[in-house]
CSV table of C-alpha atoms in Angstrom, one decimal:
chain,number,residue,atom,x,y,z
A,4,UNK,CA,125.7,-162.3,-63.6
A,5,UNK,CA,124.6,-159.2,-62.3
A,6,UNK,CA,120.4,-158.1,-63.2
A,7,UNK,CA,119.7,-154.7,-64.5
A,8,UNK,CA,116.9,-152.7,-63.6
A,9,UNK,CA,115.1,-149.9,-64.4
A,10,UNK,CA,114.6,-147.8,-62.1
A,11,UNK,CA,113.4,-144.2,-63.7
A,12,UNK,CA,112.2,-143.1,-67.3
A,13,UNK,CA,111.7,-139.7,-68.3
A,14,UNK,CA,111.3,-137.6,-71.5
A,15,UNK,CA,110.7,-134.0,-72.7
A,16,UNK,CA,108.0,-132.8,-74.0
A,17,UNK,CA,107.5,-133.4,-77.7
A,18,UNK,CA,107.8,-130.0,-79.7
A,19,UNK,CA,107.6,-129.7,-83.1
A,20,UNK,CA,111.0,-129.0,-85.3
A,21,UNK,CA,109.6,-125.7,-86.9
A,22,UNK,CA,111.4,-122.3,-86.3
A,23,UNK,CA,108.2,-121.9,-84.3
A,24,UNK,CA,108.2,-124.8,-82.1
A,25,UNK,CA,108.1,-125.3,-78.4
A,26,UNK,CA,112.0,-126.2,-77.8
A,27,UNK,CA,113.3,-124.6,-81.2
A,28,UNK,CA,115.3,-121.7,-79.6
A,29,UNK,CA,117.2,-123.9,-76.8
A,30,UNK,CA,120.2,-125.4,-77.7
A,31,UNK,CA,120.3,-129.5,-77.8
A,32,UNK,CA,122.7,-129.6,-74.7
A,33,UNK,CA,120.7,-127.6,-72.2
A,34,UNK,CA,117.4,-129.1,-73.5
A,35,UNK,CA,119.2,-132.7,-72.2
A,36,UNK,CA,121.1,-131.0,-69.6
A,37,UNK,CA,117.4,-131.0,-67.9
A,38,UNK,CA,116.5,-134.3,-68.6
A,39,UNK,CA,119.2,-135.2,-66.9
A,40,UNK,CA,119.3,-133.1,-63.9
A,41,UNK,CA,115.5,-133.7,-62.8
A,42,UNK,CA,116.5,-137.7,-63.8
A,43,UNK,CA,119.0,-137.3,-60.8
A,44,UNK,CA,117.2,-135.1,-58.7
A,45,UNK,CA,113.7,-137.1,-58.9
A,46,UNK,CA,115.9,-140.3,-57.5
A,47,UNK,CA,117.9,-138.3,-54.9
A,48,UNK,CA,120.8,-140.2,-57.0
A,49,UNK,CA,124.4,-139.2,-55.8
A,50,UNK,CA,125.5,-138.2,-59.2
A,51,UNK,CA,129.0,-139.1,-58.7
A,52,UNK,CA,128.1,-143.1,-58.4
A,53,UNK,CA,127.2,-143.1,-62.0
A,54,UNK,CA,129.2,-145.1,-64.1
A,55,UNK,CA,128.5,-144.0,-67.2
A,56,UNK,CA,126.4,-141.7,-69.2
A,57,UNK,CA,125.5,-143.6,-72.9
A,58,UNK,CA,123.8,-141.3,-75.2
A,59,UNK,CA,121.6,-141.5,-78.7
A,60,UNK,CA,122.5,-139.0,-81.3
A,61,UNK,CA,121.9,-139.4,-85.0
A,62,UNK,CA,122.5,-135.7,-86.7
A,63,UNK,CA,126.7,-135.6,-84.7
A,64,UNK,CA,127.0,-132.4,-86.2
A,65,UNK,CA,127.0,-128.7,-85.7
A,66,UNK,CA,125.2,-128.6,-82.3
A,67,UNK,CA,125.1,-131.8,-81.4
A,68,UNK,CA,128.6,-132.7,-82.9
A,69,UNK,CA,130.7,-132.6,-79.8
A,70,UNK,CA,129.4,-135.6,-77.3
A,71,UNK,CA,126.5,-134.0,-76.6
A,72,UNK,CA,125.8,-136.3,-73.4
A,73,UNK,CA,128.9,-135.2,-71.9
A,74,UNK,CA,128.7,-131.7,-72.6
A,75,UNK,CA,124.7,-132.3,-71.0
A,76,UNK,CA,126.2,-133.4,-67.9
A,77,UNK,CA,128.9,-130.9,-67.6
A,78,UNK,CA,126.0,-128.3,-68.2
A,79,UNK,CA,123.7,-129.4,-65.8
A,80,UNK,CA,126.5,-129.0,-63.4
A,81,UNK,CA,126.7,-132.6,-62.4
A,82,UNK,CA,130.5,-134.4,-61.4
A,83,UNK,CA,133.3,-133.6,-64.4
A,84,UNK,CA,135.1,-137.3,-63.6
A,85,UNK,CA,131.6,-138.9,-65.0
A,86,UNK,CA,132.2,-140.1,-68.8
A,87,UNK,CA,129.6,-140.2,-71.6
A,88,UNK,CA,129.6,-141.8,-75.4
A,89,UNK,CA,127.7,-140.9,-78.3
A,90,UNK,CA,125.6,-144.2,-79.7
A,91,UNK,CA,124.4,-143.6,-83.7
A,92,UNK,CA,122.1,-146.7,-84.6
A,93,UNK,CA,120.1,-144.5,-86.4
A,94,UNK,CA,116.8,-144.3,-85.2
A,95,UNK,CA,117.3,-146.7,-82.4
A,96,UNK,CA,120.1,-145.4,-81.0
A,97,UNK,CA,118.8,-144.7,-77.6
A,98,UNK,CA,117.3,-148.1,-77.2
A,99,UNK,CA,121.1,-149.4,-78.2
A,100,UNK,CA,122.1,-147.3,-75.1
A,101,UNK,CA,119.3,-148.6,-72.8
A,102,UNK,CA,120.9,-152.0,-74.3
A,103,UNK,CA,125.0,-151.5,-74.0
A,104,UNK,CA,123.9,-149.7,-70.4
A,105,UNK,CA,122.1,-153.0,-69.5
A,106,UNK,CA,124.8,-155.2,-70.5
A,107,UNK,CA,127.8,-153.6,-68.8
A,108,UNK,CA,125.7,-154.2,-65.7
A,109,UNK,CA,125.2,-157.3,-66.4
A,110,UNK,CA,129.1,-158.3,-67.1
A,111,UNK,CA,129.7,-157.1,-64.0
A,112,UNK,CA,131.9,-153.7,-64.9
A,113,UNK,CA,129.3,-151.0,-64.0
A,114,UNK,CA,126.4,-150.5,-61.9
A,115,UNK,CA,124.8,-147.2,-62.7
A,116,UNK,CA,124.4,-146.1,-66.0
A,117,UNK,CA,121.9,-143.9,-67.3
A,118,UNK,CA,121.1,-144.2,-71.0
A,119,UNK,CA,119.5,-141.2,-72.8
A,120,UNK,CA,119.0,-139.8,-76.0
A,121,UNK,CA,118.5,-136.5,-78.1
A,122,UNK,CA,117.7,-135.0,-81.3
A,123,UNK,CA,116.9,-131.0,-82.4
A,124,UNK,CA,115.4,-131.3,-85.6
A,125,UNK,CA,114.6,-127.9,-85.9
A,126,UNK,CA,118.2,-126.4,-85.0
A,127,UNK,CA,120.2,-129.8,-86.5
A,128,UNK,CA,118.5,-130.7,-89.4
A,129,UNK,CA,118.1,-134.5,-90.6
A,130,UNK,CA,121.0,-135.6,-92.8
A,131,UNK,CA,123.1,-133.1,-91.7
A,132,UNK,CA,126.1,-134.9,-90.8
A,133,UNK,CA,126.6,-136.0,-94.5
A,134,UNK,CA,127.5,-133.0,-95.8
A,135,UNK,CA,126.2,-133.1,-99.5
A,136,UNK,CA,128.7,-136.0,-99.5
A,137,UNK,CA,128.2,-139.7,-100.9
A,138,UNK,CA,128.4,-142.2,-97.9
A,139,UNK,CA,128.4,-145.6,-99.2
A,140,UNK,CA,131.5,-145.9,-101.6
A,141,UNK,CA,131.7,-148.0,-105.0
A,142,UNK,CA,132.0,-151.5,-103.6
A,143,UNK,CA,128.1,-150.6,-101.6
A,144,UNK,CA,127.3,-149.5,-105.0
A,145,UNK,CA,128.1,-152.1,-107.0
A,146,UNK,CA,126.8,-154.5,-104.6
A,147,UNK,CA,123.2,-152.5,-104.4
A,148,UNK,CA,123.4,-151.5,-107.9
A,149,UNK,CA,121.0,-149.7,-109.4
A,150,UNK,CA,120.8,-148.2,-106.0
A,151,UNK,CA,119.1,-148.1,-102.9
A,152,UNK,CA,115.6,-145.6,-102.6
A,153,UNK,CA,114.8,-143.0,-99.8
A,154,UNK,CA,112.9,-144.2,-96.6
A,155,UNK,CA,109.9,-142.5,-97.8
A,156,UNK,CA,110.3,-144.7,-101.1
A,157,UNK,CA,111.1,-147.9,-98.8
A,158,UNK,CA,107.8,-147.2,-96.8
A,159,UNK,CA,105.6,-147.4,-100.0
A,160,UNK,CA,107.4,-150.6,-101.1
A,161,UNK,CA,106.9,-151.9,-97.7
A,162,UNK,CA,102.9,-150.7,-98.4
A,163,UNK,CA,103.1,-152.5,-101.7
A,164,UNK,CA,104.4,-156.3,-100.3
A,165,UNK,CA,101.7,-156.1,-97.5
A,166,UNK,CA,98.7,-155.4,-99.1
A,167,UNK,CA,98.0,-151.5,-97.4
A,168,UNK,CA,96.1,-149.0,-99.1
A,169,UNK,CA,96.3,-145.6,-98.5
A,170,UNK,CA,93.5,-145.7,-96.5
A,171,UNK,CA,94.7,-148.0,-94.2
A,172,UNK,CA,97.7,-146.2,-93.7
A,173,UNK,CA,95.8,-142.9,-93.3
A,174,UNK,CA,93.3,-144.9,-90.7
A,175,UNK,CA,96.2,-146.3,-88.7
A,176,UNK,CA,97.4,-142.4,-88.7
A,177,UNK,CA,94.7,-140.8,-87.3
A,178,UNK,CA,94.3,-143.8,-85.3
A,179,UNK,CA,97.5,-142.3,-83.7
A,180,UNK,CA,96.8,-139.0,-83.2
A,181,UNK,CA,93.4,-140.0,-81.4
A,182,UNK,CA,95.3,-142.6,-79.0
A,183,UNK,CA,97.8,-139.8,-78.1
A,184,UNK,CA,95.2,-137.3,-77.9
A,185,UNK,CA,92.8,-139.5,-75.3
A,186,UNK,CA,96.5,-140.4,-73.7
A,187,UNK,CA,97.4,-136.6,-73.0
A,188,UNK,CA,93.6,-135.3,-72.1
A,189,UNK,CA,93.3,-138.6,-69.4
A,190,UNK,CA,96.7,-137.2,-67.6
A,191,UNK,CA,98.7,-140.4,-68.7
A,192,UNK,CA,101.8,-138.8,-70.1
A,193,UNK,CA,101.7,-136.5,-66.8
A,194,UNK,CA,104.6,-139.4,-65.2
A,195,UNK,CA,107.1,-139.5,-67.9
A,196,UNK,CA,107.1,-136.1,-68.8
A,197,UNK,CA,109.3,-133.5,-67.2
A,198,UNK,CA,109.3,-129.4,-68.0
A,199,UNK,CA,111.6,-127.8,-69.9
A,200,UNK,CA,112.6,-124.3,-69.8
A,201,UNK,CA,113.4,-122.7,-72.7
A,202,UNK,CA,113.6,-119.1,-73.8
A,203,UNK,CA,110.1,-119.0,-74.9
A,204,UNK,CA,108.7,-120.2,-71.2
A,205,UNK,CA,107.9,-123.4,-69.7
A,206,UNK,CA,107.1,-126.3,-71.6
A,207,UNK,CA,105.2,-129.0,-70.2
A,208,UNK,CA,102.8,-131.2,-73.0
A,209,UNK,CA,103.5,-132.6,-76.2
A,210,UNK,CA,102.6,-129.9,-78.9
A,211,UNK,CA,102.9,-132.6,-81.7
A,212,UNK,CA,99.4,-133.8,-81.2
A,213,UNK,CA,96.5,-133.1,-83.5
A,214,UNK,CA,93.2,-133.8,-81.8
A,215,UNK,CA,90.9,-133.2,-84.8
A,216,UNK,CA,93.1,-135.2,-87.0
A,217,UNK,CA,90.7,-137.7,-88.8
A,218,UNK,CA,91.1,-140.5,-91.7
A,219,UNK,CA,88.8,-138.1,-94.4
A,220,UNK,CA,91.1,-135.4,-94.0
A,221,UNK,CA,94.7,-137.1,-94.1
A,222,UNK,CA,92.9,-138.8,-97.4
A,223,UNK,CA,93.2,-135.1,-99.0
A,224,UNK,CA,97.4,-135.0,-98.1
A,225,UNK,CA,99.4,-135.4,-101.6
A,226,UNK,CA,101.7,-138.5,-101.2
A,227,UNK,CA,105.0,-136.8,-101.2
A,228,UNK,CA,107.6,-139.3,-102.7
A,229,UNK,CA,106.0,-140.3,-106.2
A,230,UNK,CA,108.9,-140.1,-108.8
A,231,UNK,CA,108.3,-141.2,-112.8
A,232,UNK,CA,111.9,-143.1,-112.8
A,233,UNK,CA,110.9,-145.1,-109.6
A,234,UNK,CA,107.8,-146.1,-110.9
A,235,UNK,CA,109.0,-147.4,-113.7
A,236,UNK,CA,111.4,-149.4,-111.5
A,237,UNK,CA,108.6,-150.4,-109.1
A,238,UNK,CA,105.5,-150.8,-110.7
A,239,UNK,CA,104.2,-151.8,-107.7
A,240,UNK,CA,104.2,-148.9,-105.7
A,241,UNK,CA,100.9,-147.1,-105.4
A,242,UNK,CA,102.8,-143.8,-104.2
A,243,UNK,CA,100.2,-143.7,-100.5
A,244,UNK,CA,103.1,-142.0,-98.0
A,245,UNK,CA,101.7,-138.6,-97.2
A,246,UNK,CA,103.5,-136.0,-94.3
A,247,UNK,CA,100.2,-137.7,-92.7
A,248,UNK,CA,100.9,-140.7,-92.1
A,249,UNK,CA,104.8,-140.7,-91.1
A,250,UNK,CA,106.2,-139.5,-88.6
A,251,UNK,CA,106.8,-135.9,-87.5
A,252,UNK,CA,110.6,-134.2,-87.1
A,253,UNK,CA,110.5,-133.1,-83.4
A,254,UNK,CA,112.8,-131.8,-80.8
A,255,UNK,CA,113.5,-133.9,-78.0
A,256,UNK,CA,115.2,-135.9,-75.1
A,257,UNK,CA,115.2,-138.5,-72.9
A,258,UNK,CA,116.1,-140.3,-70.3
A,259,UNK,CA,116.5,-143.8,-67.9
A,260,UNK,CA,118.6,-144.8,-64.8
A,261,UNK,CA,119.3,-148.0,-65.2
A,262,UNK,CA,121.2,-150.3,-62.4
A,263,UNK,CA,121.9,-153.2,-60.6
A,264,UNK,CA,119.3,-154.6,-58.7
A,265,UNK,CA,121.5,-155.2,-55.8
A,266,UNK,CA,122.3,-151.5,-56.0
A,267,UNK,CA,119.2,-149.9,-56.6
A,268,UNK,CA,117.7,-151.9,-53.5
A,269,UNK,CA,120.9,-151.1,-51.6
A,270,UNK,CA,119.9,-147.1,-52.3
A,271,UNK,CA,116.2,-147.7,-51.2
A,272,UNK,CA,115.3,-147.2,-54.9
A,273,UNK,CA,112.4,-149.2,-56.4
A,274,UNK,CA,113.3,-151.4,-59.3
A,275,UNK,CA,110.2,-150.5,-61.8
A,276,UNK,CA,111.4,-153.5,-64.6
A,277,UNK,CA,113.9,-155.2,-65.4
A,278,UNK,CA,114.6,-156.7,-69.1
A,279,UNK,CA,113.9,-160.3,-70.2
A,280,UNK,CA,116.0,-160.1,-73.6
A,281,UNK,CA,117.4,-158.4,-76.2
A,282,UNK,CA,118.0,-158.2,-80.1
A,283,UNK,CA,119.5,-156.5,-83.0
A,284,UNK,CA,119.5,-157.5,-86.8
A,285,UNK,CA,119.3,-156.4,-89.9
A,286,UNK,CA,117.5,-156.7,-93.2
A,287,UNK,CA,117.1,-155.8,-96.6
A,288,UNK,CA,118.3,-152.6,-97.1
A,289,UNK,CA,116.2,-152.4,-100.2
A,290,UNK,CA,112.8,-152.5,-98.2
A,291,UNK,CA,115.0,-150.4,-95.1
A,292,UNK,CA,112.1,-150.9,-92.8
A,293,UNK,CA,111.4,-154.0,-92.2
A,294,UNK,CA,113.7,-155.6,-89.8
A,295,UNK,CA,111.3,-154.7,-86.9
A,296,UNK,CA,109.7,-158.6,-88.1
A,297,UNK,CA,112.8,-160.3,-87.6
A,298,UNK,CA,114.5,-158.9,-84.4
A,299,UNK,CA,110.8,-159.7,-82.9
A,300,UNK,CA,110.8,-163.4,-83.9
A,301,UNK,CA,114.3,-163.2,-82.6
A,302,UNK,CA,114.0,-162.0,-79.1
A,303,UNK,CA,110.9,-163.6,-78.7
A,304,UNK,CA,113.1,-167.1,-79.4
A,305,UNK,CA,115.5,-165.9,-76.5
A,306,UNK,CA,112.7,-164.8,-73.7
A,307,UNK,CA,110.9,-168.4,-74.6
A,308,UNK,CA,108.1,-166.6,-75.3
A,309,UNK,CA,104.5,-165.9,-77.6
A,310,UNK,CA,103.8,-162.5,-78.9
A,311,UNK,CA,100.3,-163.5,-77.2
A,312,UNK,CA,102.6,-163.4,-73.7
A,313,UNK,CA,102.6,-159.8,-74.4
A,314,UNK,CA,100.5,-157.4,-73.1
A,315,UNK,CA,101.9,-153.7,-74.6
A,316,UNK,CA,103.9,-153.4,-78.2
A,317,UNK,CA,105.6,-150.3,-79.1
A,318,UNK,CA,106.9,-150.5,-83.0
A,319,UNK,CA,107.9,-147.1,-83.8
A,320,UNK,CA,105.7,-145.2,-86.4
A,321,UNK,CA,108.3,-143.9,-88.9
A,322,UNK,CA,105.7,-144.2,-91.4
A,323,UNK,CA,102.3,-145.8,-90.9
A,324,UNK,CA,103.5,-149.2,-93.1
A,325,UNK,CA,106.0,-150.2,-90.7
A,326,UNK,CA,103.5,-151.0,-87.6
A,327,UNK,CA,100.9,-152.2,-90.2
A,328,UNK,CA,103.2,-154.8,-91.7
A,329,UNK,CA,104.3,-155.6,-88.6
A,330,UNK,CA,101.1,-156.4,-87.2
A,331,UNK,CA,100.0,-158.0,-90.5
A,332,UNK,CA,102.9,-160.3,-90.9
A,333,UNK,CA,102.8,-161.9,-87.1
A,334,UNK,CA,98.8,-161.2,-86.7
A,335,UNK,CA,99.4,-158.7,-83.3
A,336,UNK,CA,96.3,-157.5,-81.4
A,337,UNK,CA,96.5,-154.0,-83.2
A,338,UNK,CA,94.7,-153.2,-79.5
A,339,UNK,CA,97.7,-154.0,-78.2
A,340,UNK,CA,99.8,-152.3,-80.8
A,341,UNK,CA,101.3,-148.6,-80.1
A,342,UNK,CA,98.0,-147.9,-77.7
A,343,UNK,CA,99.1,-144.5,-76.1
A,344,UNK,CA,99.9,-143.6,-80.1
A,345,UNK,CA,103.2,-143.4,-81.7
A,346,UNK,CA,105.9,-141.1,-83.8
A,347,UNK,CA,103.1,-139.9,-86.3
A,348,UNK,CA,101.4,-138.3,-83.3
A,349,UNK,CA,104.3,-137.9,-81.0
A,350,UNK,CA,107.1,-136.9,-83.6
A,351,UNK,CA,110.5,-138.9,-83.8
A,352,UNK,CA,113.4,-136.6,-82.3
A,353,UNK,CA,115.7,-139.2,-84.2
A,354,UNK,CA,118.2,-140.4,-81.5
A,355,UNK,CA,115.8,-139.7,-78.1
A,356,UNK,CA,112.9,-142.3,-79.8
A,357,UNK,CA,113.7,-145.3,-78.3
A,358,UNK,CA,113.8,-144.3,-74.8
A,359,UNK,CA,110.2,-141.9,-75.7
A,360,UNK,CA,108.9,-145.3,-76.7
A,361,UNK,CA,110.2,-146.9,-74.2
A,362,UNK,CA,109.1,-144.5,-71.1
A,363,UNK,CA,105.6,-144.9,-72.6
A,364,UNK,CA,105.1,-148.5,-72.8
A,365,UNK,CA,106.9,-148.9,-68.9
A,366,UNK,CA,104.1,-146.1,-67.7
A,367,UNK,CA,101.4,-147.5,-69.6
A,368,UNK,CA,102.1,-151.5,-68.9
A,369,UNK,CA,102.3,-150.0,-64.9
A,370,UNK,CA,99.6,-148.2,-65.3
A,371,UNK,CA,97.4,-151.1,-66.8
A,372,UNK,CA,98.5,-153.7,-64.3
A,373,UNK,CA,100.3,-155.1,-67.2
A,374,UNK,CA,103.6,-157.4,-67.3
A,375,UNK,CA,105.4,-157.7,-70.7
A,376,UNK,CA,105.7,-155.2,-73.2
A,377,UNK,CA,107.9,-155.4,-76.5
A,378,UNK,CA,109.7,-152.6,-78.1
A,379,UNK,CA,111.0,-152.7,-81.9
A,380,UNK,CA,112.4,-149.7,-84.1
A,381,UNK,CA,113.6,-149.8,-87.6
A,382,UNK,CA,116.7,-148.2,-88.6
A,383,UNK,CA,118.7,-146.6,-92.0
A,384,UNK,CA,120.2,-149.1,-93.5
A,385,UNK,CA,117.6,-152.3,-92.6
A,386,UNK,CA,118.3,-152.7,-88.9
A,387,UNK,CA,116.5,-153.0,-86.0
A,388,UNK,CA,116.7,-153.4,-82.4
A,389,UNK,CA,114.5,-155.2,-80.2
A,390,UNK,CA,113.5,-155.2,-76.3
A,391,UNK,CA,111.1,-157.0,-74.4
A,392,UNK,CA,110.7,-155.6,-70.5
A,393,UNK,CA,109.1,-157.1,-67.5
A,394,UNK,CA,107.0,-154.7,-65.2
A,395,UNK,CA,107.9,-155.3,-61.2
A,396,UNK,CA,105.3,-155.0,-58.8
């Protein structure tokens, strides 16, 4: 069995997904046209060796409805005979296509594959691939009957099961912001982000982070899914999921070359990590967010190993109850938890997160001297994926 590597990470910039925003006016295919072409140029990688181009996309419509890693590669004027596919697992798609990209390498049919992601929430708004239309049919009814909640309303019961007040939530939030913040001003984001050029000028930082963010004033936001019916079905809810502490809609893409190691080493490239196990599983879909528990206990089982064994944790931050419970329910180092800051400070351009979170925690565990880190995301319908990478020195 062949061993896949990871040889280069890269992401946009993070822009927020207002008509204002840094990347709002360029199109989602030349916004990951670029990611692409400074992923290839960066390497000196012959583009026409790559096997396969696997991309994360969770809004398939209207912009980003016609295989929008494809149409990236044709765009960025790379070789026509080089395929791409479109990966929807929700929020973790692109960390499903770091995975499927790892796994044809190591059955042997491919040896270069880059896996990337992208999401313009500004120009290809969340939810619009459904259309208005009811997607789960009358046997999912039945079955879930009286009816699955909104993620907003799954991350308040997921507050209400683990004990967090609002002020927890709003202290891991700003928490966030500050990491990210000390992250950008120290230069140690400079690495995994590349410009992009848009019609507006050159963007080069993350314009999602607010450095004066603190836990007093998040504590003045209005939690924004309180509903009288739901109450009355969940009593247990204290309603304490503000725009504060969830994540923000962004525009953005990303990227990572992934091969063999006998290939990268073959092409004089270094091999920067290579992955010690994977997972996927799914959950409630009542409680939506909480499968990030699981799929850790599970690909821990696989690698053999403690979540003491690991130095760097990256659980995404679509709201601030789904890292908390996380830690809560396994006791993590919250030191070690998301320490560069996560999707509240960041933003969560849907289908380019996992690879975001990903290219962070390889940069930060490199930069720390560090070996293991562990990546979880939780996904629509109670799913998550799991990753846990080793650094190579």
């Amino acid at each position: 069995m062949k061993t896949p590597v990871i040889v280069d990470a890269i992401r946009s910039p993070m822009a927020r997904a207002k008509p204002d925003g840094a990347l709002a006016e360029l199109h989602p295919v030349d916004l990951l046209s670029q990611v692409l072409e400074q992923l290839v140029a960066r390497n000196q990688l012959d583009p026409a060796t790559v096997d396969d181009v696997i991309c994360g996309c969770v809004s398939q419509a209207g912009e980003q409805a016609g295989t929008p890693g494809r149409l990236a590669w044709l765009a960025a004027g790379l070789p026509a005979h080089v395929p791409s596919t479109t990966i929807d697992r929700k929020c973790g798609s692109s960390q499903q296509a770091v995975h499927f990209a790892a796994q044809a390498i190591m059955s042997g049919t491919q040896d270069i594959v880059i896996a990337c992601g992208v999401e313009s929430m500004s120009r290809v708004p969340m939810g619009s691939s459904r259309m208005g239309k009811n997607t789960t049919g009358a046997r999912f009814d039945e079955r879930y009957a009286p009816g699955l909640v909104g993620q907003g309303v799954s991350a308040d019961l997921v507050a209400a099961k683990w004990g967090l007040s609002r002020s927890d939530l709003d202290a891991y939030a700003a928490r966030s912001h500050q990491r990210a913040h000390a992250a950008q001003s120290s230069g140690a984001f400079a690495r995994e982000i590349v410009p992009i050029r848009s019609p507006l000028g050159l963007v080069s930082a993350d314009e999602t982070i607010r450095a004066s963010t603190t836990h007093e004033k998040l504590a003045g936001l209005k939690a924004v899914f309180e509903n009288e019916e739901l109450s009355a079905r969940f009593p247990q809810i204290q309603w304490s999921t503000t725009a504060g502490n969830a994540s923000q809609m962004t525009d953005g893409a990303s990227a990572m070359l992934i091969m063999s190691e006998e290939r990268a080493l073959q092409l004089g490239l270094r091999p920067r990590a290579r992955f010690v196990a994977f997972d996927v599983v799914g959950d409630d879909p009542l409680y939506m967010l909480t499968a990030p528990i699981p799929a850790t206990q599970r690909v821990l089982a696989k690698a053999r190993m403690q979540l003491a064994d690991i130095a760097h944790y990256e659980i995404n931050e679509a709201f601030a109850s789904v890292p908390l419970a996380w830690q809560k329910e396994l006791g993590a180092d919250g030191e070690r938890l998301n320490p560069r800051g996560g999707a509240i400070a960041l933003g969560h351009p849907l289908g380019a997160s996992g690879i975001r979170l990903m290219t962070t925690m390889l940069h930060a565990l490199e930069d720390s001297g560090q070996r293991y880190g562990l990546q979880s995301m939780c996904e629509a319908g109670g799913m998550a994926n799991a990753t846990i990478i080793e650094v190579l020195r």
